[in-house]
Short mmCIF file of C-alpha atoms in Angstrom, two decimals:
data_model
loop_
_atom_site.label_atom_id
_atom_site.label_comp_id
_atom_site.label_asym_id
_atom_site.label_seq_id
_atom_site.Cartn_x
_atom_site.Cartn_y
_atom_site.Cartn_z
CA UNK A 258 0.00 0.00 0.00
CA UNK A 259 1.05 3.60 -0.60
CA UNK A 260 2.98 5.39 2.13
CA UNK A 261 1.77 8.95 2.63
CA UNK A 262 3.75 11.61 4.48
CA UNK A 263 2.15 14.85 5.61
CA UNK A 264 3.88 17.95 6.88
CA UNK A 265 3.52 19.60 9.29
CA UNK A 266 2.00 17.09 11.69
CA UNK A 267 0.58 19.91 13.78
CA UNK A 268 0.69 23.68 14.02
CA UNK A 269 -0.73 26.52 16.03
CA UNK A 270 -1.44 29.61 13.95
CA UNK A 271 -2.70 33.14 14.42
CA UNK A 272 -6.01 34.13 12.88
CA UNK A 273 -5.73 35.84 9.53
CA UNK A 274 -2.59 33.93 8.53
CA UNK A 275 -2.24 31.07 6.01
CA UNK A 276 -0.67 27.63 6.28
CA UNK A 277 0.39 25.25 3.52
CA UNK A 278 0.19 21.52 4.19
CA UNK A 279 2.30 19.16 2.13
CA UNK A 280 1.44 15.60 1.11
CA UNK A 281 4.09 13.30 -0.35
CA UNK A 282 3.32 9.79 -1.65
CA UNK A 283 5.93 7.10 -2.23
CA UNK A 284 4.41 6.05 -5.57
CA UNK A 285 2.71 7.74 -8.50
CA UNK A 286 -1.04 8.13 -8.05
CA UNK A 287 -3.68 9.64 -10.27
CA UNK A 288 -6.09 10.96 -7.68
CA UNK A 289 -5.34 12.62 -4.38
CA UNK A 290 -7.99 13.78 -1.95
CA UNK A 291 -7.99 16.36 0.82
CA UNK A 292 -10.32 15.91 3.78
CA UNK A 293 -11.14 17.95 6.86
CA UNK A 294 -12.11 16.47 10.21
CA UNK A 295 -13.53 19.01 12.63
CA UNK A 296 -13.40 18.22 16.36
CA UNK A 297 -15.68 15.29 17.21
CA UNK A 298 -16.85 14.93 13.63
CA UNK A 299 -16.24 12.54 10.78
CA UNK A 300 -14.32 13.30 7.61
CA UNK A 301 -15.58 15.77 5.02
CA UNK A 302 -14.06 15.90 1.56
CA UNK A 303 -12.64 19.31 0.63
CA UNK A 304 -11.45 18.60 -2.91
CA UNK A 305 -10.05 16.07 -5.35
CA UNK A 306 -6.67 16.94 -6.85
CA UNK A 307 -5.69 15.47 -10.21
CA UNK A 308 -2.30 16.14 -11.73
CA UNK A 309 -2.41 18.57 -14.62
CA UNK A 310 -5.86 19.96 -13.96
CA UNK A 311 -7.67 22.22 -11.53
CA UNK A 312 -8.81 20.66 -8.29
CA UNK A 313 -12.48 19.80 -7.98
CA UNK A 314 -14.03 21.31 -4.86
CA UNK A 315 -16.98 19.98 -2.89
CA UNK A 316 -19.96 22.09 -1.98
CA UNK A 317 -19.06 24.55 0.76
CA UNK A 318 -15.36 24.73 -0.10
CA UNK A 319 -13.84 27.31 -2.45
CA UNK A 320 -10.48 27.72 -4.13
CA UNK A 321 -9.78 31.13 -2.60
CA UNK A 322 -9.98 29.65 0.89
CA UNK A 323 -8.36 26.27 0.16
CA UNK A 324 -6.03 26.58 -2.85
CA UNK A 325 -4.53 23.25 -3.90
CA UNK A 326 -1.50 22.47 -6.02
CA UNK A 327 -0.72 19.16 -7.72
CA UNK A 328 2.56 19.64 -9.58
CA UNK A 329 3.26 15.94 -10.16
CA UNK A 330 1.95 12.44 -9.50
CA UNK A 331 3.52 12.10 -6.03
CA UNK A 332 2.96 15.46 -4.38
CA UNK A 333 0.21 17.91 -3.48
CA UNK A 334 -0.27 20.89 -1.19
CA UNK A 335 -3.34 22.34 0.49
CA UNK A 336 -3.26 25.92 1.77
CA UNK A 337 -5.70 27.08 4.43
CA UNK A 338 -5.99 30.82 3.85
CA UNK A 339 -6.97 33.69 6.13
CA UNK A 340 -7.53 31.31 9.00
CA UNK A 341 -10.15 31.72 11.69
CA UNK A 342 -10.82 29.58 14.78
CA UNK A 343 -13.47 27.69 12.79
CA UNK A 344 -10.66 26.25 10.64
CA UNK A 345 -9.24 24.36 13.64
CA UNK A 346 -9.37 20.77 12.42
CA UNK A 347 -7.36 17.80 11.32
CA UNK A 348 -6.57 17.99 7.60
CA UNK A 349 -5.89 14.67 5.88
CA UNK A 350 -4.45 13.72 2.53
CA UNK A 351 -5.58 10.48 0.89
CA UNK A 352 -4.89 8.41 -2.21
CA UNK A 353 -6.57 5.43 -3.82
CA UNK A 354 -10.00 4.54 -5.13
CA UNK A 355 -11.35 2.81 -8.25
CA UNK A 356 -11.53 -0.58 -6.58
CA UNK A 357 -8.41 -0.16 -4.50
CA UNK A 358 -8.24 0.68 -0.81
CA UNK A 359 -8.00 4.35 0.01
CA UNK A 360 -5.07 5.22 2.25
CA UNK A 361 -4.54 8.23 4.45
CA UNK A 362 -1.65 10.20 5.82
CA UNK A 363 -1.35 10.82 9.55
CA UNK A 364 -2.98 14.20 9.15
CA UNK A 365 -2.14 17.76 10.14
CA UNK A 366 -3.69 18.96 13.39
CA UNK A 367 -4.29 22.68 13.04
CA UNK A 368 -5.25 25.04 15.86
CA UNK A 369 -6.01 28.71 15.27
CA UNK A 370 -5.81 31.18 18.13
CA UNK B 151 -26.96 11.84 -1.91
CA UNK B 152 -25.22 8.96 -0.14
CA UNK B 153 -25.47 8.95 3.65
CA UNK B 154 -23.65 6.57 5.97
CA UNK B 155 -24.82 5.83 9.51
CA UNK B 156 -22.91 3.95 12.18
CA UNK B 157 -24.45 2.41 15.27
CA UNK B 158 -23.64 2.55 18.13
CA UNK B 159 -21.85 5.89 18.42
CA UNK B 160 -19.86 4.57 21.37
CA UNK B 161 -19.29 1.16 22.89
CA UNK B 162 -17.47 -0.03 26.00
CA UNK B 163 -16.76 -3.73 26.51
CA UNK B 164 -14.59 -5.85 28.80
CA UNK B 165 -11.49 -7.43 27.32
CA UNK B 166 -12.10 -10.76 25.59
CA UNK B 167 -15.61 -10.03 24.37
CA UNK B 168 -16.64 -10.47 20.76
CA UNK B 169 -18.38 -7.41 19.36
CA UNK B 170 -20.18 -6.13 16.27
CA UNK B 171 -20.13 -2.65 14.82
CA UNK B 172 -22.86 -1.67 12.39
CA UNK B 173 -22.84 0.51 9.28
CA UNK B 174 -25.71 1.35 6.96
CA UNK B 175 -25.81 3.37 3.74
CA UNK B 176 -28.73 4.86 1.85
CA UNK B 177 -27.70 4.24 -1.78
CA UNK B 178 -27.00 0.56 -2.49
CA UNK B 179 -25.21 1.37 -5.77
CA UNK B 180 -21.79 1.28 -4.15
CA UNK B 181 -18.48 0.18 -5.59
CA UNK B 182 -16.50 -0.34 -2.40
CA UNK B 183 -17.04 -0.33 1.34
CA UNK B 184 -14.03 0.26 3.54
CA UNK B 185 -13.54 0.03 7.29
CA UNK B 186 -10.93 2.22 8.97
CA UNK B 187 -9.50 2.62 12.42
CA UNK B 188 -8.55 6.02 13.83
CA UNK B 189 -6.58 6.51 17.02
CA UNK B 190 -7.01 9.84 18.86
CA UNK B 191 -5.35 12.72 17.02
CA UNK B 192 -4.10 10.43 14.27
CA UNK B 193 -4.86 9.63 10.65
CA UNK B 194 -6.84 6.66 9.38
CA UNK B 195 -5.61 3.10 9.07
CA UNK B 196 -7.38 0.95 6.47
CA UNK B 197 -8.63 -2.30 8.00
CA UNK B 198 -10.70 -4.01 5.33
CA UNK B 199 -12.00 -3.26 1.85
CA UNK B 200 -15.06 -5.07 0.51
CA UNK B 201 -15.85 -4.71 -3.17
CA UNK B 202 -19.50 -4.68 -4.19
CA UNK B 203 -19.29 -8.21 -5.61
CA UNK B 204 -17.96 -9.61 -2.31
CA UNK B 205 -19.90 -10.65 0.79
CA UNK B 206 -17.14 -10.51 3.38
CA UNK B 207 -13.46 -9.98 4.09
CA UNK B 208 -11.33 -11.23 6.96
CA UNK B 209 -8.09 -10.04 8.48
CA UNK B 210 -6.93 -11.68 11.68
CA UNK B 211 -9.55 -11.10 14.38
CA UNK B 212 -11.56 -8.82 12.11
CA UNK B 213 -14.36 -9.88 9.80
CA UNK B 214 -16.40 -7.45 7.73
CA UNK B 215 -19.57 -8.45 5.92
CA UNK B 216 -21.53 -6.63 3.24
CA UNK B 217 -25.21 -6.91 2.32
CA UNK B 218 -25.37 -4.51 -0.56
CA UNK B 219 -29.07 -4.94 -1.30
CA UNK B 220 -30.08 -3.97 2.23
CA UNK B 221 -27.42 -1.28 2.51
CA UNK B 222 -25.65 -2.77 5.52
CA UNK B 223 -22.22 -3.83 6.68
CA UNK B 224 -20.96 -5.19 9.97
CA UNK B 225 -17.47 -5.30 11.44
CA UNK B 226 -16.97 -8.22 13.79
CA UNK B 227 -14.07 -8.08 16.24
CA UNK B 228 -13.25 -11.34 17.99
CA UNK B 229 -11.65 -11.61 21.41
CA UNK B 230 -11.31 -7.85 21.87
CA UNK B 231 -8.15 -6.40 23.43
CA UNK B 232 -7.40 -3.01 25.04
CA UNK B 233 -5.28 -2.22 21.97
CA UNK B 234 -8.44 -2.35 19.87
CA UNK B 235 -9.67 0.83 21.57
CA UNK B 236 -10.10 3.42 18.82
CA UNK B 237 -12.75 4.98 16.60
CA UNK B 238 -13.91 2.74 13.76
CA UNK B 239 -15.11 4.43 10.60
CA UNK B 240 -17.13 2.97 7.74
CA UNK B 241 -17.01 4.57 4.28
CA UNK B 242 -18.46 3.83 0.85
CA UNK B 243 -17.90 5.04 -2.68
CA UNK B 244 -19.33 4.55 -6.15
CA UNK B 245 -16.77 4.04 -8.90
CA UNK B 246 -14.27 6.88 -8.92
CA UNK B 247 -16.23 9.02 -6.52
CA UNK B 248 -14.59 9.88 -3.19
CA UNK B 249 -15.43 8.02 -0.03
CA UNK B 250 -18.42 9.09 2.05
CA UNK B 251 -17.84 8.48 5.74
CA UNK B 252 -20.02 7.66 8.70
CA UNK B 253 -19.47 9.43 12.01
CA UNK B 254 -17.77 6.39 13.50
CA UNK B 255 -18.10 4.15 16.54
CA UNK B 256 -15.82 4.96 19.47
CA UNK B 257 -14.75 1.66 21.04
CA UNK B 258 -13.26 1.24 24.48
CA UNK B 259 -12.01 -2.18 25.55
CA UNK B 260 -11.51 -2.35 29.30
CA UNK B 261 -8.78 -4.57 30.73
#
């Protein structure tokens, strides 16, 4: 199974600032997904990132707030922009699908003061 | 729109008990169902994947079943151990669509 590394593992940020989360996979993958898990809640998909095209965002998430890059088949970044306390969550990167198990990184635990 | 429900929300059992976690989904046209484990503050670990053509999958003390027509899956854990304490998440997808998750069952196994 794919090994997924996320950086940073956790951060504490000031409101109004931005943070970029990195996701590195040890093999080439077509689709990468970014999820958010708010405290005490399950996972909500933010967007699907395909290499060479614009990310596809789910309802309630917009590119200006969560810009995503996918420069190659093993790497992606998610930026959380102009952060507010409501953005305090765990952000998770995932790969897989189409009949194969979906695997997740360890996540980035983000707290906004 | 697919919705996934997990019952119970929380469960506490003494060590050694066998237990069953339940998952139901509203749209039976699924491609895969996947069970995950999540430890506090951590990412997700994939436990079992059941494809729509399969009825069950087994890994060690874990057995997951799928009844696609009724929109249900169960995760059976045999001889539970304190190390099994975690949140267990069920998720489904259809083809290349992303996974839709339930809210999970928080399991505590008491020594």
